[in-house]
Tab-separated table of C-alpha atoms and ligand atoms in Angstrom:
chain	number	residue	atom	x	y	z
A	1	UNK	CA	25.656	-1.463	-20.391
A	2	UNK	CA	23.482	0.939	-23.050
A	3	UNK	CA	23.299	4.474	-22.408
A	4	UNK	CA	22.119	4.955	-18.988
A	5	UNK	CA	18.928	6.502	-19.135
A	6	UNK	CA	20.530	8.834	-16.573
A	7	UNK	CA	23.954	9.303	-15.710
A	8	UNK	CA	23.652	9.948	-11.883
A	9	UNK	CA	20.743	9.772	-9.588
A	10	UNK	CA	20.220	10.843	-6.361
A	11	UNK	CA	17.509	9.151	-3.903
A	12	UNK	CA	16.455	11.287	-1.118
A	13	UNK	CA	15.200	8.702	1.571
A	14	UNK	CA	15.829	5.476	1.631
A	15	UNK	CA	12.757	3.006	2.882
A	16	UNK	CA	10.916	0.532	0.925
A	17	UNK	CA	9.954	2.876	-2.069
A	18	UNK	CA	13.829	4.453	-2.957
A	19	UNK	CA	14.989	0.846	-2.084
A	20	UNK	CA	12.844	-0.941	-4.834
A	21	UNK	CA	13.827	1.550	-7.260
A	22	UNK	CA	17.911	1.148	-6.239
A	23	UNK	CA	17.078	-2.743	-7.060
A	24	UNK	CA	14.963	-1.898	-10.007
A	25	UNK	CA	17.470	0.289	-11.608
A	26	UNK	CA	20.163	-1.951	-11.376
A	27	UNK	CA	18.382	-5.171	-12.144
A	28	UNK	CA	17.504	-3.206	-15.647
A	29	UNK	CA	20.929	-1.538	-15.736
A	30	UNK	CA	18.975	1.705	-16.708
A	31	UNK	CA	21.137	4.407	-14.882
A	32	UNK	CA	24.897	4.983	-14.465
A	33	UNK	CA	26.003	6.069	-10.332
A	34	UNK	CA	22.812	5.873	-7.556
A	35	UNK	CA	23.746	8.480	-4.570
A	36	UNK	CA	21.716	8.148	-1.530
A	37	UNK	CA	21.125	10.230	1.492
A	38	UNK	CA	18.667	9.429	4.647
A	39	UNK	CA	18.137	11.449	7.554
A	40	UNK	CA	19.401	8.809	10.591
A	41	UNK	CA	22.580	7.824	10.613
A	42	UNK	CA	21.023	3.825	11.307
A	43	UNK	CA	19.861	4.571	7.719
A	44	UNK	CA	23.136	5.259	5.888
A	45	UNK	CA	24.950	2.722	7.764
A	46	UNK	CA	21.910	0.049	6.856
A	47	UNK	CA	22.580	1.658	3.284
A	48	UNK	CA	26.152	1.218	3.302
A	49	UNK	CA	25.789	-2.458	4.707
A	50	UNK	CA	24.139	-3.548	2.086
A	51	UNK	CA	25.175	-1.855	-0.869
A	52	UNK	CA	21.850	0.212	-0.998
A	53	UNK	CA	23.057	3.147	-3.527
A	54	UNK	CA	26.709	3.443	-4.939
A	55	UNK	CA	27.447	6.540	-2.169
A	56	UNK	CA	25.725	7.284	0.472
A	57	UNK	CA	26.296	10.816	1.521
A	58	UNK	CA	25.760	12.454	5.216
A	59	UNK	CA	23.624	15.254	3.762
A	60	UNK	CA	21.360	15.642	1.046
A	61	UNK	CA	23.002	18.637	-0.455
A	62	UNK	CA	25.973	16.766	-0.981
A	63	UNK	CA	23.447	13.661	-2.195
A	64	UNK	CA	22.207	16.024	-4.974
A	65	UNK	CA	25.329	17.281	-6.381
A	66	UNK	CA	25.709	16.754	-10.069
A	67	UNK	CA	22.415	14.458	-10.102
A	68	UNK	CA	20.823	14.145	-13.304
A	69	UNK	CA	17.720	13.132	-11.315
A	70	UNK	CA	16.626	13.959	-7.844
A	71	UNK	CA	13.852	11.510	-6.329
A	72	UNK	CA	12.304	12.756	-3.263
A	73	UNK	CA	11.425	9.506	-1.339
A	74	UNK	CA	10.550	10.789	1.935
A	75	UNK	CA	6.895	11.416	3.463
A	76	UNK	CA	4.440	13.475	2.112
A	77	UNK	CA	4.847	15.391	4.920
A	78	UNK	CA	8.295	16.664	4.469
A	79	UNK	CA	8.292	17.217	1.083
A	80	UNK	CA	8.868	20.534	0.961
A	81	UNK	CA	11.322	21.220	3.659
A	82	UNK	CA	13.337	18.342	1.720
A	83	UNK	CA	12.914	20.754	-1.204
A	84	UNK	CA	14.228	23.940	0.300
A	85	UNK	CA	17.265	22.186	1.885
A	86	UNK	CA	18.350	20.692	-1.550
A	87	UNK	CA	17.844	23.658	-3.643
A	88	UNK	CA	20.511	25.391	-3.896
A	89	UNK	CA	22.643	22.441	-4.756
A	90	UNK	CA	20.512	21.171	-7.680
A	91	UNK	CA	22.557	21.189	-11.064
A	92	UNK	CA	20.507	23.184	-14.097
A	93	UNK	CA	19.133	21.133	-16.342
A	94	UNK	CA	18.059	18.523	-13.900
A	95	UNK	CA	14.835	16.005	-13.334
A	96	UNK	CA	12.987	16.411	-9.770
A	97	UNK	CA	10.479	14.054	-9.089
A	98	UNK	CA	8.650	12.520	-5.502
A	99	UNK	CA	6.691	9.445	-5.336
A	100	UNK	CA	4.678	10.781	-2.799
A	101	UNK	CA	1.352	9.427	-2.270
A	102	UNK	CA	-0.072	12.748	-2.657
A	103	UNK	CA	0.348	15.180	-5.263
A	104	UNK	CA	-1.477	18.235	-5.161
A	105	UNK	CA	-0.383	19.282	-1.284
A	106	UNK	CA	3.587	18.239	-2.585
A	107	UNK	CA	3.617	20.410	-5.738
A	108	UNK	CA	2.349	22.985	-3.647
A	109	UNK	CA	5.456	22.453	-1.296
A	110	UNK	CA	8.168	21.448	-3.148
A	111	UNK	CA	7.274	23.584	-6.556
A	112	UNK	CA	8.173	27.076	-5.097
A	113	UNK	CA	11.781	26.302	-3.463
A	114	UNK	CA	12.979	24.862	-6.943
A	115	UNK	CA	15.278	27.084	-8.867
A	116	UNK	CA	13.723	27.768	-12.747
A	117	UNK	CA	16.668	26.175	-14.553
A	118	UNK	CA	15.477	21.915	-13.140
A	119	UNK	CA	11.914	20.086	-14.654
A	120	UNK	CA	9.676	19.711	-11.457
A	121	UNK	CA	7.907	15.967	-12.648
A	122	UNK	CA	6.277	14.739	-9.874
A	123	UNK	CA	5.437	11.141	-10.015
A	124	UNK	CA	3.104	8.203	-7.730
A	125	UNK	CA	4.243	4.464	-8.386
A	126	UNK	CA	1.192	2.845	-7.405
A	127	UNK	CA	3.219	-0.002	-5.773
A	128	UNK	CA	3.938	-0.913	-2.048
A	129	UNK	CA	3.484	-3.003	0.788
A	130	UNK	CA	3.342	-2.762	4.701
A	131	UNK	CA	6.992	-2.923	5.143
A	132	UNK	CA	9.593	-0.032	5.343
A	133	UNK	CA	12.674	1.105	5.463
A	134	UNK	CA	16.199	0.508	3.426
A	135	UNK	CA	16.306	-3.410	4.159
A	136	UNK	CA	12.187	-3.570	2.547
A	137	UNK	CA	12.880	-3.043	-1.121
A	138	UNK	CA	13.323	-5.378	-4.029
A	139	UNK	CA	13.418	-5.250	-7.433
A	140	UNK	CA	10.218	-6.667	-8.385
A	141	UNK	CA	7.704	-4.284	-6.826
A	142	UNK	CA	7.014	-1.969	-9.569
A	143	UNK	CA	6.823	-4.751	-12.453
A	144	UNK	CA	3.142	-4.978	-14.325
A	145	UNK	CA	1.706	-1.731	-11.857
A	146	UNK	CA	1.059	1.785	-12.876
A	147	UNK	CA	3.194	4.850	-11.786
A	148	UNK	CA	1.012	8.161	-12.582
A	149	UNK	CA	3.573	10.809	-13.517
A	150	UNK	CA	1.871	14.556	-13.075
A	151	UNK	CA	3.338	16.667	-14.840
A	152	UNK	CA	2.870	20.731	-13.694
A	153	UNK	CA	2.456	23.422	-15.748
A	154	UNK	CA	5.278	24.051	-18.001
A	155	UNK	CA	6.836	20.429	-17.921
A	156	UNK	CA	9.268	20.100	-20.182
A	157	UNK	CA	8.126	17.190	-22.392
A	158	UNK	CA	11.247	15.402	-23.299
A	159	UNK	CA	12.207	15.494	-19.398
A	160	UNK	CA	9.022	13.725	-18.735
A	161	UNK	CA	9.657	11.501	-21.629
A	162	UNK	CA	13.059	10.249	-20.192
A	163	UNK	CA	11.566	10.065	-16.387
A	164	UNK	CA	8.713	7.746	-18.326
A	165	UNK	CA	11.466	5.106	-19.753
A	166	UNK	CA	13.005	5.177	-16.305
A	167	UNK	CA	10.083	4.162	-14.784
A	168	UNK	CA	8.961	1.814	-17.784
A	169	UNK	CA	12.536	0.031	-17.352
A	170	UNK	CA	11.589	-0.250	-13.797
A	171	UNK	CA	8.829	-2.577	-14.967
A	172	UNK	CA	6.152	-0.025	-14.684
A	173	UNK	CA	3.204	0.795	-17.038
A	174	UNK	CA	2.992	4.618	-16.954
A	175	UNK	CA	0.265	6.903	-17.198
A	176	UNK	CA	-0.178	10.732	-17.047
A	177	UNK	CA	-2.611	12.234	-14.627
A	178	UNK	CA	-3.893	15.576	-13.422
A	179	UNK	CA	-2.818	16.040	-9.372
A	180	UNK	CA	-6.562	16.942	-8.351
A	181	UNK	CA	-8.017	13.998	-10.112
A	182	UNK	CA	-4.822	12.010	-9.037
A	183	UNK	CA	-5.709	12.833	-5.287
A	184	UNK	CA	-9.727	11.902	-5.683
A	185	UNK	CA	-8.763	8.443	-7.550
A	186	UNK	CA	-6.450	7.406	-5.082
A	187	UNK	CA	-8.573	8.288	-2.049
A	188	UNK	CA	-11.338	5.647	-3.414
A	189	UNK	CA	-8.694	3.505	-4.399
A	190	UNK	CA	-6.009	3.726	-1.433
A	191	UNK	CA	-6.104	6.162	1.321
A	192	UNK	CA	-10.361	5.897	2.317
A	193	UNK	CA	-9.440	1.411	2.373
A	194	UNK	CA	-6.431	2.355	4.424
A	195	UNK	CA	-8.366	4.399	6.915
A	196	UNK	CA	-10.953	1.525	7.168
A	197	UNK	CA	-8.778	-1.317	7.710
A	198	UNK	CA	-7.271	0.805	10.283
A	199	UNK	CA	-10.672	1.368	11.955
A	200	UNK	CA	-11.250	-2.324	12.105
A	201	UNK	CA	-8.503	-3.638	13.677
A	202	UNK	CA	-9.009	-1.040	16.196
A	203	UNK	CA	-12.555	-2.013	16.510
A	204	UNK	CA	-11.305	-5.403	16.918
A	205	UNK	CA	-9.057	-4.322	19.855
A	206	UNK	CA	-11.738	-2.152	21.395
A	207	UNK	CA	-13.566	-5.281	22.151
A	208	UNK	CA	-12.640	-6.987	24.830
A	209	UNK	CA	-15.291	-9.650	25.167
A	210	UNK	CA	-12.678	-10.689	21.878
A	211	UNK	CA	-9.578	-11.811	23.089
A	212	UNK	CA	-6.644	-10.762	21.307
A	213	UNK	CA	-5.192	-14.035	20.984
A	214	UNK	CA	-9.213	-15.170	19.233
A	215	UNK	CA	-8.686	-12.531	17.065
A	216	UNK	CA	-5.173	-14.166	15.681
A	217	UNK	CA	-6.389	-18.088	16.128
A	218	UNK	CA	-9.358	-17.199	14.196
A	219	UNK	CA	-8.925	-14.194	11.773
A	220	UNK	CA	-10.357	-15.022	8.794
A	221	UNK	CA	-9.035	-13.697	5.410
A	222	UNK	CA	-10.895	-10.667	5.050
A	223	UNK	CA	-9.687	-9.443	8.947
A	224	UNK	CA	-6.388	-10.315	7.989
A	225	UNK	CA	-6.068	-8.232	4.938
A	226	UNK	CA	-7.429	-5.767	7.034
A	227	UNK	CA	-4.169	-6.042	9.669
A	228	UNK	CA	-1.674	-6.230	6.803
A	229	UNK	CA	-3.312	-2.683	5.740
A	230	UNK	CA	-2.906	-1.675	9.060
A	231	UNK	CA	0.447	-2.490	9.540
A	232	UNK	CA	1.401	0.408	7.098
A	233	UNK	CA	3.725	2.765	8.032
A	234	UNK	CA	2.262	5.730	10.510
A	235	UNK	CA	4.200	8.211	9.240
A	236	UNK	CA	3.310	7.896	5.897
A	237	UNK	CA	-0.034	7.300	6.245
A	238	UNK	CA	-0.774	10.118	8.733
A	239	UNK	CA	0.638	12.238	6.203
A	240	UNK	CA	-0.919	11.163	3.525
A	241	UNK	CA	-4.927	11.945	5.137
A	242	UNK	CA	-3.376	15.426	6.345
A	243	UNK	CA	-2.331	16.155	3.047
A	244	UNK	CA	-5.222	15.056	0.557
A	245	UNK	CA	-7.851	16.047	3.487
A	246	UNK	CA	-10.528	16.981	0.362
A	247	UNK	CA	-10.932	14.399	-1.297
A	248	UNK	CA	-10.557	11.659	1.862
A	249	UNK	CA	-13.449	13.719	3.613
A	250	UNK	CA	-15.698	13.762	0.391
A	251	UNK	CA	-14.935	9.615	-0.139
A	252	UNK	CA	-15.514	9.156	3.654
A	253	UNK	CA	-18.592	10.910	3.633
A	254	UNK	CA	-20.471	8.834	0.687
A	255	UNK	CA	-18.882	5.335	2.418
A	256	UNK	CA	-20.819	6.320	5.559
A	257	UNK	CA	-24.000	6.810	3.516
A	258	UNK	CA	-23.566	4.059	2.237
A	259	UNK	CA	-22.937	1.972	5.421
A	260	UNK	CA	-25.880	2.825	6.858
A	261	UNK	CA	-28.181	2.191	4.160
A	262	UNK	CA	-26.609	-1.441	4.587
A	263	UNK	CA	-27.114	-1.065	8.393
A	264	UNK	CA	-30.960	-0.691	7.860
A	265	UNK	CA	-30.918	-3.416	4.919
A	266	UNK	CA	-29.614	-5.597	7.671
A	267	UNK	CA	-32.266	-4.416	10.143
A	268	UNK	CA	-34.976	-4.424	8.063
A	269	UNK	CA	-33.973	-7.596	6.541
A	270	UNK	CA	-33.917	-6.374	3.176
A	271	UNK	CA	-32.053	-9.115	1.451
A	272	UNK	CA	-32.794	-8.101	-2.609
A	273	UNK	CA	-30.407	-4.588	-1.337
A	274	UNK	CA	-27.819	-6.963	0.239
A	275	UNK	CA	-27.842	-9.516	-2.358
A	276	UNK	CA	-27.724	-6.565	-5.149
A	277	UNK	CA	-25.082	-4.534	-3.302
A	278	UNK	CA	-23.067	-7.315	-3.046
A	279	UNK	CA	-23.794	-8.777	-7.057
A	280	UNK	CA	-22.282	-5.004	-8.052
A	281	UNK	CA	-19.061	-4.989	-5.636
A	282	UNK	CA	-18.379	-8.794	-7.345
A	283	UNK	CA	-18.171	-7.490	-10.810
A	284	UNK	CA	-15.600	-4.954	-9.908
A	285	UNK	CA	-13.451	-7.651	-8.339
A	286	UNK	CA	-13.907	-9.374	-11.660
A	287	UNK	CA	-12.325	-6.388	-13.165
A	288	UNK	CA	-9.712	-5.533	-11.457
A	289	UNK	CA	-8.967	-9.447	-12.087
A	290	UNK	CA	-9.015	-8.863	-16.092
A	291	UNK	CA	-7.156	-5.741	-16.042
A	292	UNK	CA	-4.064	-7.746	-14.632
A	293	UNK	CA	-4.126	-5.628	-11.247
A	294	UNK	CA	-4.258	-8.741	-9.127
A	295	UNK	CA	-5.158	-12.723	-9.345
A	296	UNK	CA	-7.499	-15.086	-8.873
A	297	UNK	CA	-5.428	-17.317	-6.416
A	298	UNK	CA	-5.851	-17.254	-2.842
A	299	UNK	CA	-3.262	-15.216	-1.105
A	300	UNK	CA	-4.673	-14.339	2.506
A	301	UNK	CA	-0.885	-13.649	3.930
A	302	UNK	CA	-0.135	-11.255	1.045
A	303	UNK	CA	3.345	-11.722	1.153
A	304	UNK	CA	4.896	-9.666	-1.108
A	305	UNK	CA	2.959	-6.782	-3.251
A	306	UNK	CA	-0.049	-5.027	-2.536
A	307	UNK	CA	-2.189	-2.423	-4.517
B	1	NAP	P1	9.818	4.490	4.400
B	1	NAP	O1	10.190	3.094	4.041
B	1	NAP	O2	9.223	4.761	5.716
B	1	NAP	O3	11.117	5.438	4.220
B	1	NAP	C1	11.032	6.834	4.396
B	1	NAP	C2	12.412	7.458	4.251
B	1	NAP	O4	12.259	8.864	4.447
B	1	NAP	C3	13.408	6.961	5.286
B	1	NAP	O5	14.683	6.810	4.694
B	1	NAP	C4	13.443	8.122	6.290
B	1	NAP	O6	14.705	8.282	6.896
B	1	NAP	C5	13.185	9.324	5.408
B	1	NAP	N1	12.618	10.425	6.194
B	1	NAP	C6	11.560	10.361	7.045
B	1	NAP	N2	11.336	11.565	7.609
B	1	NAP	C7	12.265	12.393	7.101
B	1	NAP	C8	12.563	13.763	7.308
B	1	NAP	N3	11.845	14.515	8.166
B	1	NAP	N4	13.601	14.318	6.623
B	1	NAP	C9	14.333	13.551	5.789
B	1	NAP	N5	14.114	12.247	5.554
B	1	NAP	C10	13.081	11.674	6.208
B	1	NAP	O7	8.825	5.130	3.334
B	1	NAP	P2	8.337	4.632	1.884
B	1	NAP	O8	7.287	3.602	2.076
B	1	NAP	O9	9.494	4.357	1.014
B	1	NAP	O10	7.584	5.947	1.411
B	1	NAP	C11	8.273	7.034	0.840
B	1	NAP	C12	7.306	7.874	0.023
B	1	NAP	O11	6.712	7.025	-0.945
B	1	NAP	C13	6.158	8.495	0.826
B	1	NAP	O12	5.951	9.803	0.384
B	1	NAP	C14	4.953	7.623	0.485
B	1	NAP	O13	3.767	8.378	0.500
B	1	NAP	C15	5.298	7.156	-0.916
B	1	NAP	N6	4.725	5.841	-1.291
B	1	NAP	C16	4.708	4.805	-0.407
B	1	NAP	C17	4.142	3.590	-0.772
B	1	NAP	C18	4.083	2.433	0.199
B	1	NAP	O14	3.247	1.548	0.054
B	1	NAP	N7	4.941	2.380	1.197
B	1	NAP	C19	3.621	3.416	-2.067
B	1	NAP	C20	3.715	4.470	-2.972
B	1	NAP	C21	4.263	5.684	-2.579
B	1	NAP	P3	15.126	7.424	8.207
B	1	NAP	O15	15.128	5.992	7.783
B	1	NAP	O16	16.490	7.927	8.485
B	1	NAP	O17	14.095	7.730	9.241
């Protein structure tokens, strides 16, 4: 092997995301030992089965120790308590980063509990699917999509720098991007599209003149993208709308304009607004096509990656 990128790594929380990146790292040989730590012991043991991490420790304290790089991988929610607990056991000079779906709400936790001698880099792979937990990673989920490092104030360059060719061995294109505007982006782009797939399979339930097993004999593709949104984690995705509240409420509020100006096309059968609406929505399909974010080929079981 080259010089590791890093000589040890710890992975706090291991689900689908610290998984991918165990897989990742190793498939590009990027980093020397991977410790682990997760909070049930069903974790760890899953861990140990399967040679998830080189050690696995019982606490994340001991996890930490000598780590060169400290991922949080745990939700959004519990960021910061994660934070205070490791602390004390960080070794100066180290890397901190999350890949929490959030970022402003997680520097706000996690930045005051770290000691001034580590870099603070927090970080957002913009990879994932519906799955979780330590058996749901592979190595391929981060090749060809972005992670947005975010940088806070004082970031040390060259420690972002190194976390960037981590990431980039991963298979990632990286970008840097202010938290605020990191939070608004994704709510258009993930969290708001979350919360209204999950609103339409519950609509779906609600109805019982729909039978449940109608709804899985005929569920066409767009309903079933819809349950394979909303088959995400509840956990995660509870905390991610209590944490970026803002800019979720301001994206929700402009869909639901939006909606019912297509409501009273529909009632007023005002086709041109449809037929326009619709033209616009197409072309940025056709972009997200050319920019390599996704294919043309029909996938309606999306089995592996999602944006
Ligand atoms: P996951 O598969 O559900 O795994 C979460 C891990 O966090 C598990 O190991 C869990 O431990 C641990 N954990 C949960 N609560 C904890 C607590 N209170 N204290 C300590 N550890 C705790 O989650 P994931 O999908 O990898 O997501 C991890 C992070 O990545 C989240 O912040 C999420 O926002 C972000 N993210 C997710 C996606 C996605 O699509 N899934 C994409 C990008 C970023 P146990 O197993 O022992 O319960």
């Amino acid at each position: 092997m080259s010089t590791p990128i890093y000589n040890r790594v710890a992975l706090i929380g291991l689900g689908l995301i610290a998984s991918s990146m165990f897989w990742a790292m190793k498939r590009g040989g990027l980093v020397g030992t991977v410790t682990g730590y997760a909070r049930s012991e069903d974790t760890r043991n899953t861990a140990r089965d399967i040679g998830l991490c080189d050690e696995i420790y019982d606490t994340a304290s001991e996890a930490v120790k000598d780590a060169d790089l400290v991922v949080l991988c745990v939700p959004v929610g519990v960021m910061g308590a994660v934070a205070a607990e490791i602390a004390p056991a960080l070794k100066e000079g180290a890397t901190i980063t999350d890949v929490g779906s959030v970022k402003r709400e997680v520097i706000d936790a996690v930045g005051p509990h770290l000691p001034g001698n580590v870099h603070f880099i927090p970080g957002h792979p913009l990879a994932g699917t519906e799955h979780s937990g330590p058996r749901s990673g592979f190595a391929e989920l981060f090749d060809n999509r972005f992670t947005l490092l975010v940088p806070v104030e004082g970031s040390d360059p060259k420690a972002t720098a190194t976390l960037r060719a981590l990431w980039e061995g991963m298979g990632a294109k990286v970008e840097e991007m202010d938290p605020d505007h990191h939070d608004l982006v994704l709510a258009v782009t993930s969290h708001a599209p979350h919360l209204i797939a999950y609103t339409m399979v519950g609509v779906a339930d609600d109805l019982r003149r729909v039978t449940d097993s109608e709804v899985i004999k005929y569920s066409a593709a767009g309903f079933r993208d819809f349950t394979r949104i909303a088959a995400s984690d509840p956990t995660m995705w509870r905390d991610v709308f209590l944490n970026n509240k803002d800019a979720t409420l301001e994206i929700l509020g402009r869909f639901t304009e939006e909606l019912f100006a297509l409501q009273r096309a529909i009632r007023t059968g005002d086709g041109d607004h449809l037929y326009d609406y619709f033209t616009r929505t197409r072309a940025i399909r056709r972009g997200i096509i050319e920019a390599g974010q996704d294919t043309d080929a029909p996938d309606f079981g999306r089995s592996k990656v999602k944006t």
